[in-house]
PDB file of C-alpha atoms in Angstrom:
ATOM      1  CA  UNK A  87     -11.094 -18.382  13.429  1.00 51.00           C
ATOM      2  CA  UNK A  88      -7.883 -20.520  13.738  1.00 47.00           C
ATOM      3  CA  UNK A  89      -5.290 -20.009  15.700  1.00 48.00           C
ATOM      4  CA  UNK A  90      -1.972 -19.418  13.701  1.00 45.00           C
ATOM      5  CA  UNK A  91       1.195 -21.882  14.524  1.00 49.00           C
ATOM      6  CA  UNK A  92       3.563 -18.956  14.076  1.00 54.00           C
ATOM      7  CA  UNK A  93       4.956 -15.826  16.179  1.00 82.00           C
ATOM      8  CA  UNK A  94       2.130 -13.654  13.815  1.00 93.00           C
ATOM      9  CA  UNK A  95      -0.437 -12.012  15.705  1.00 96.00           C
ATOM     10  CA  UNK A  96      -2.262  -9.177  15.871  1.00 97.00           C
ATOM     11  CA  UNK A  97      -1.968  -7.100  18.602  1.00 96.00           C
ATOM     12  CA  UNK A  98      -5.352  -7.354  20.881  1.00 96.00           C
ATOM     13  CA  UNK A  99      -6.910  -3.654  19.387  1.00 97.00           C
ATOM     14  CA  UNK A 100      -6.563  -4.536  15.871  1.00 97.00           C
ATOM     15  CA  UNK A 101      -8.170  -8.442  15.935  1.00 97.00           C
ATOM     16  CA  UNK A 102     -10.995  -6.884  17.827  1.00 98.00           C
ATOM     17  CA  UNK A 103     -10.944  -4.674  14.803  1.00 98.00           C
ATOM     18  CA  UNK A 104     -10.168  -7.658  12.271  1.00 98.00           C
ATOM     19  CA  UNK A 105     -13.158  -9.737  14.178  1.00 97.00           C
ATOM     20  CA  UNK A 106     -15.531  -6.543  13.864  1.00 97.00           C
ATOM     21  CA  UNK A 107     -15.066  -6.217  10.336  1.00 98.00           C
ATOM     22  CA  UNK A 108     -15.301 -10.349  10.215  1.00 97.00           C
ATOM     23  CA  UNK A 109     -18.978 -10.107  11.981  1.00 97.00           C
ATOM     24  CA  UNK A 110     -20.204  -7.158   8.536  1.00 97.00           C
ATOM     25  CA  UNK A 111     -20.635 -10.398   6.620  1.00 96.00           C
ATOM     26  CA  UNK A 112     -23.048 -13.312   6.718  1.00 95.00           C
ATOM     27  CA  UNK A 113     -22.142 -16.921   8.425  1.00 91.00           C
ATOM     28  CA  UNK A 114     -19.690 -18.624   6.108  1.00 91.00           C
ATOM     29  CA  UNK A 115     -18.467 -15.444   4.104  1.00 94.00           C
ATOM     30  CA  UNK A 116     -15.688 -14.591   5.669  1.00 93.00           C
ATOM     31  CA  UNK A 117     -13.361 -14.444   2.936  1.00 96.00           C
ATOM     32  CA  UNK A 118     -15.257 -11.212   2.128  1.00 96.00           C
ATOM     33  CA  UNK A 119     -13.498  -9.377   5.027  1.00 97.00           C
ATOM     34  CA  UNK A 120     -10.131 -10.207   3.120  1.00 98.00           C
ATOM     35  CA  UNK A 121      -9.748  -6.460   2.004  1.00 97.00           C
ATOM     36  CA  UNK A 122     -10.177  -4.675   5.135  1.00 98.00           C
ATOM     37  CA  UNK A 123      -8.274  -7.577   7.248  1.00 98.00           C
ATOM     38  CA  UNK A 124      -5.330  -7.273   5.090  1.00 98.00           C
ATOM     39  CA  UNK A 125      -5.347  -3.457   5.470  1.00 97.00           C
ATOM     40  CA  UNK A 126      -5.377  -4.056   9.419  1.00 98.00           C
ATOM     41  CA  UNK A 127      -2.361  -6.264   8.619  1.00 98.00           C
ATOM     42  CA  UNK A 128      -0.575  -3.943   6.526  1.00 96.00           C
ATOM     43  CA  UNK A 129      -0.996  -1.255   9.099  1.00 94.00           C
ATOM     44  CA  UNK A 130       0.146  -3.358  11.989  1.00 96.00           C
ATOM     45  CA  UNK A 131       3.286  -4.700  10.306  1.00 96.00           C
ATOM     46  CA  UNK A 132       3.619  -2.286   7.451  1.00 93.00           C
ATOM     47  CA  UNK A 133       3.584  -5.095   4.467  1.00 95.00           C
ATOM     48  CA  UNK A 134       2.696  -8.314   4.094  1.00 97.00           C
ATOM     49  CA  UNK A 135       4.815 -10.848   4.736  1.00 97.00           C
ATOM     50  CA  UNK A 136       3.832 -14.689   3.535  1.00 97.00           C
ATOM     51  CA  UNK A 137       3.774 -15.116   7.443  1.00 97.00           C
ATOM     52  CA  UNK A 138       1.294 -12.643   7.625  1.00 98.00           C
ATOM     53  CA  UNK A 139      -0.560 -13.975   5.021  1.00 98.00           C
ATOM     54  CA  UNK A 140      -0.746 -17.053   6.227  1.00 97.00           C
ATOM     55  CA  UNK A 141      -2.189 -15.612   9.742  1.00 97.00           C
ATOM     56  CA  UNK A 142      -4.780 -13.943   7.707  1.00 98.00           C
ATOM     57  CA  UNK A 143      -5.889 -16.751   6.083  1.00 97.00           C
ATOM     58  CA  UNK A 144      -6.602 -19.186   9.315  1.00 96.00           C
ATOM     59  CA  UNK A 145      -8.146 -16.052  10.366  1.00 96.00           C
ATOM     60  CA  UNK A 146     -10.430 -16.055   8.057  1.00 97.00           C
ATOM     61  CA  UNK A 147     -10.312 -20.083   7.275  1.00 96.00           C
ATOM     62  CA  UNK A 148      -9.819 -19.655   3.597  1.00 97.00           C
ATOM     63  CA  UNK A 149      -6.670 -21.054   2.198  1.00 97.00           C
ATOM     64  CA  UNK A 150      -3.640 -19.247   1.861  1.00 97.00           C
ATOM     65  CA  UNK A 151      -3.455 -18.829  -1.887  1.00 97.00           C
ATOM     66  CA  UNK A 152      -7.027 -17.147  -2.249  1.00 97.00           C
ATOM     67  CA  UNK A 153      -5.069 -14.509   0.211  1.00 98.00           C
ATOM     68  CA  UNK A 154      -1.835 -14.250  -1.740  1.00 98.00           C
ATOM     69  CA  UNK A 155      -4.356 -13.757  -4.957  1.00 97.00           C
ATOM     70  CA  UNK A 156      -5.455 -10.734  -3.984  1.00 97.00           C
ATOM     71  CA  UNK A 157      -2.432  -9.575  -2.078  1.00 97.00           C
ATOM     72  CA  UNK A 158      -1.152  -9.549  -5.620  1.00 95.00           C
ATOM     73  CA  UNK A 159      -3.459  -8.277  -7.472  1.00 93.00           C
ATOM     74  CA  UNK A 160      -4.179  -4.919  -5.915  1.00 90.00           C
ATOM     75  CA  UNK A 161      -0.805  -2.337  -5.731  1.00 83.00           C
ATOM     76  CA  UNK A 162      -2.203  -0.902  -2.483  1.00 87.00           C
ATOM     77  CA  UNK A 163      -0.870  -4.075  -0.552  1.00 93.00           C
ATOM     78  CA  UNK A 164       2.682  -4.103  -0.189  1.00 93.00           C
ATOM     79  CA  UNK A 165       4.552  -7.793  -0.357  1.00 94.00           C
ATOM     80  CA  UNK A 166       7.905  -6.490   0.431  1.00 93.00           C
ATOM     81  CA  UNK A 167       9.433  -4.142   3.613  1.00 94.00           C
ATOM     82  CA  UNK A 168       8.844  -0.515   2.408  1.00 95.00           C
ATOM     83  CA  UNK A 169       9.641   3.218   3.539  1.00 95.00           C
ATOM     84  CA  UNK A 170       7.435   5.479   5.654  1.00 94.00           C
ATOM     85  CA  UNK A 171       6.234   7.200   2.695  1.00 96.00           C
ATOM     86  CA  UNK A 172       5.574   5.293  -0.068  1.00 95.00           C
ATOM     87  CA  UNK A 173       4.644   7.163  -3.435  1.00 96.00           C
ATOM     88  CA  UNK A 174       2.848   5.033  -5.776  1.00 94.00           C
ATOM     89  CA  UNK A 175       3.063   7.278  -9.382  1.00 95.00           C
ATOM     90  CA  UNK A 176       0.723   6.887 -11.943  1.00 92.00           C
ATOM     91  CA  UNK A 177       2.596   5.560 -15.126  1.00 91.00           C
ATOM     92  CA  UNK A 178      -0.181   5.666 -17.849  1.00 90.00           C
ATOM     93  CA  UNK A 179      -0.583   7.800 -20.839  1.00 90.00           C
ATOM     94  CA  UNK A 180      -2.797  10.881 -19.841  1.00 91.00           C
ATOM     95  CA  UNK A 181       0.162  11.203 -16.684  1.00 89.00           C
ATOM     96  CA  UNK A 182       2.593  11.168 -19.075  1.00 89.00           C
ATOM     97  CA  UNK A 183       1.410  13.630 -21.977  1.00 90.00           C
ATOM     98  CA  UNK A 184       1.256  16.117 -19.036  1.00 92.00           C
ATOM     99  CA  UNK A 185       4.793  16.006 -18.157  1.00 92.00           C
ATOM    100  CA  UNK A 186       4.774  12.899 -16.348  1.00 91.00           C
ATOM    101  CA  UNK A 187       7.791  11.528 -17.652  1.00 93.00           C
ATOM    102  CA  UNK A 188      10.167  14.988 -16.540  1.00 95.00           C
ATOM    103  CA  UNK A 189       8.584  15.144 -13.378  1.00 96.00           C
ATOM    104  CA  UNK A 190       9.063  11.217 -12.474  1.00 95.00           C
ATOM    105  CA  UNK A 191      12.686  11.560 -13.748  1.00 96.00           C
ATOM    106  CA  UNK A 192      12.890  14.411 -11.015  1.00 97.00           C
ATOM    107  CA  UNK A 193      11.879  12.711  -8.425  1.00 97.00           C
ATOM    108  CA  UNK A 194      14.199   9.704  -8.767  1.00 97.00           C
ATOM    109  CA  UNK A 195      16.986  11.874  -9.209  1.00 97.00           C
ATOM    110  CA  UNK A 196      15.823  13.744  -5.844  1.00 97.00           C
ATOM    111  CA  UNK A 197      15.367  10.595  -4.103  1.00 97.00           C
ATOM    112  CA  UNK A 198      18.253   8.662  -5.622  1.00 97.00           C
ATOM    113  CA  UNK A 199      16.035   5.708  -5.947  1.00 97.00           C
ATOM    114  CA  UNK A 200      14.530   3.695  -9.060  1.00 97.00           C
ATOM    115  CA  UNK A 201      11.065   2.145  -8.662  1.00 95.00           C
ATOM    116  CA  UNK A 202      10.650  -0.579  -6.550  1.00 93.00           C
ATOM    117  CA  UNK A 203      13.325   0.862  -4.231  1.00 96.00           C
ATOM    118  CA  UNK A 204      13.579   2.512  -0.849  1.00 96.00           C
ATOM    119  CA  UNK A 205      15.709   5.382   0.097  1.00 97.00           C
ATOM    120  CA  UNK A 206      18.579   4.435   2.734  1.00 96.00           C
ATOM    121  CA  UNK A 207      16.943   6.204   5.377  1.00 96.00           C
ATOM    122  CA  UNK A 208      13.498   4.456   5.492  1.00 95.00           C
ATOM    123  CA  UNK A 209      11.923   7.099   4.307  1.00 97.00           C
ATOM    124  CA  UNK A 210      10.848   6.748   0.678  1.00 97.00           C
ATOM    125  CA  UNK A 211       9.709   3.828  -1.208  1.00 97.00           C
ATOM    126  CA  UNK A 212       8.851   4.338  -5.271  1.00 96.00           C
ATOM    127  CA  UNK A 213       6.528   2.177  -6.823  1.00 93.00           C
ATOM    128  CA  UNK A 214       5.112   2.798 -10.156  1.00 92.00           C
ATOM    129  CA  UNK A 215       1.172   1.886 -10.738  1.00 90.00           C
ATOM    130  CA  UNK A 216      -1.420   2.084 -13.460  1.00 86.00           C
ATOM    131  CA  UNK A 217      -4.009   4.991 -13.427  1.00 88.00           C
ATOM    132  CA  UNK A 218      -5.010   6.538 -10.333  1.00 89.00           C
ATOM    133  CA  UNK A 219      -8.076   8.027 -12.107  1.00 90.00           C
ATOM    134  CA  UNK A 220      -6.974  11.602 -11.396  1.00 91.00           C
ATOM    135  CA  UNK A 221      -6.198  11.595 -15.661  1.00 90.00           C
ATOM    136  CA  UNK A 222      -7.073  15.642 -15.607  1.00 92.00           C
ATOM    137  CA  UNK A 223      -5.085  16.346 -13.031  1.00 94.00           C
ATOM    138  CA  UNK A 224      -1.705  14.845 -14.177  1.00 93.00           C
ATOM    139  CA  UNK A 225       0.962  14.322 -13.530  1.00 96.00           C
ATOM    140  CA  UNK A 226      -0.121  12.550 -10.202  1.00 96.00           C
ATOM    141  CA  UNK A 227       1.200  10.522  -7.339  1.00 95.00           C
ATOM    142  CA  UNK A 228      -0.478   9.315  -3.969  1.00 94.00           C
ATOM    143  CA  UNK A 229       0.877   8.617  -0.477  1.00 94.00           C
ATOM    144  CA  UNK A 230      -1.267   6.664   1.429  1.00 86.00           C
ATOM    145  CA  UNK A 231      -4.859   8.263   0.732  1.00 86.00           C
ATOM    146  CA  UNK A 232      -3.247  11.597  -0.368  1.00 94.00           C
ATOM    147  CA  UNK A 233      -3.317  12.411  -3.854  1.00 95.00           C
ATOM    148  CA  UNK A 234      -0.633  15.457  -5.114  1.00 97.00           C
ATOM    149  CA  UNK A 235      -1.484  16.705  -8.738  1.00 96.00           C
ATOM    150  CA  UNK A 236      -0.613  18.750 -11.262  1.00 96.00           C
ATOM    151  CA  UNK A 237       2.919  17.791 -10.744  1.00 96.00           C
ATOM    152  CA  UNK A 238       6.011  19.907 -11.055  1.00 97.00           C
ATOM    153  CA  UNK A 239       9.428  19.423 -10.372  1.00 97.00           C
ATOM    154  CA  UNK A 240       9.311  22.524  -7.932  1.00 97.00           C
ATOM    155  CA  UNK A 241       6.146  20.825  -6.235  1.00 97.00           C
ATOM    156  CA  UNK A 242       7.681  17.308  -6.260  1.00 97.00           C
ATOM    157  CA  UNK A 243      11.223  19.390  -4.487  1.00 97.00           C
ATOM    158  CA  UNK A 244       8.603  20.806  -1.372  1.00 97.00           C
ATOM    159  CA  UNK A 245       6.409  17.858  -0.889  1.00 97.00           C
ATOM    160  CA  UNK A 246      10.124  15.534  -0.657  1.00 97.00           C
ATOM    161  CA  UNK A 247      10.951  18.101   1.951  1.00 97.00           C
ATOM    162  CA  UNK A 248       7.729  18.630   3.974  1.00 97.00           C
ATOM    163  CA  UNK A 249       7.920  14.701   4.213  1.00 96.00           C
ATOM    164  CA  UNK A 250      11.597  14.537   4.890  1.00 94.00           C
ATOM    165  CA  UNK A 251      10.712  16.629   8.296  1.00 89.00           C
TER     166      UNK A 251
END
């Protein structure tokens, strides 16, 4: 583990966490903890910053691109400052045939936000992904680990509000 030149660090909880997840994989496979580290990251500073990435990868004594690789790759990591409540919504077909299109209209208008954007409070950031694999249940978003299906306009209108509280 190397030490990182900048002000990055994780608080003292979470790399005991980041070097318990290290210590799951064998001598020389670190870089396989890159998943759960970055989530420890993400949670600490809420995205990840190329600082941060950069701390994760003398961490883990990879280089930094193999971290900014995957940091792109998935949609779960965020590379730019986001809201409290970000609502990643599913943009494919099945999402779509099943009203996806109304509904996501809806909730820009409600939050007076495009994708990619955060509401001027902090409190909503949309970001448009590919399938969520919840294609029977559509029209579909997810907020953190929560999934809310079978979208309406009237459900998208209460869950805005319940998160607004």
């Amino acid at each position: 583990m190397t030490e990182s030149p900048n002000l990055v660090a994780f608080t003292p909880e979470r790399l005991e966490t980041v070097k318990e997840i290290i210590a799951r994989y064998p001598e020389g496979r670190q870089k396989s903890a890159l998943l759960p580290v970055l989530h420890v990251a993400q949670e600490q500073w809420g995205w990840l910053s190329s600082e941060v990435m950069d701390y994760v990868a003398g961490i883990l004594d990879i280089k930094p691109v193999e971290v900014y690789e995957v940091a792109t790759f998935y949609t779960m990591y965020h590379l730019d400052p986001v809201g409290t409540h970000v609502i990643e919504y599913c943009r494919t077909g099945p999402c779509c045939l099943m009203g996806g299109e109304d509904v996501y209209g809806h909730l820009k208008k409600k939050l007076g936000i495009e994708a990619g954007e955060t509401t001027a409070d902090g409190k909503f950031t949309l970001k448009e992904v590919e399938c969520l694999a919840a294609c029977g249940w559509g029209p579909v978003f997810q907020i953190r680990e929560q999934f809310y299906m079978n979208l309406t306009n009237e459900k998208v209108d209460q869950i805005i509000e319940d998160l607004s509280k």
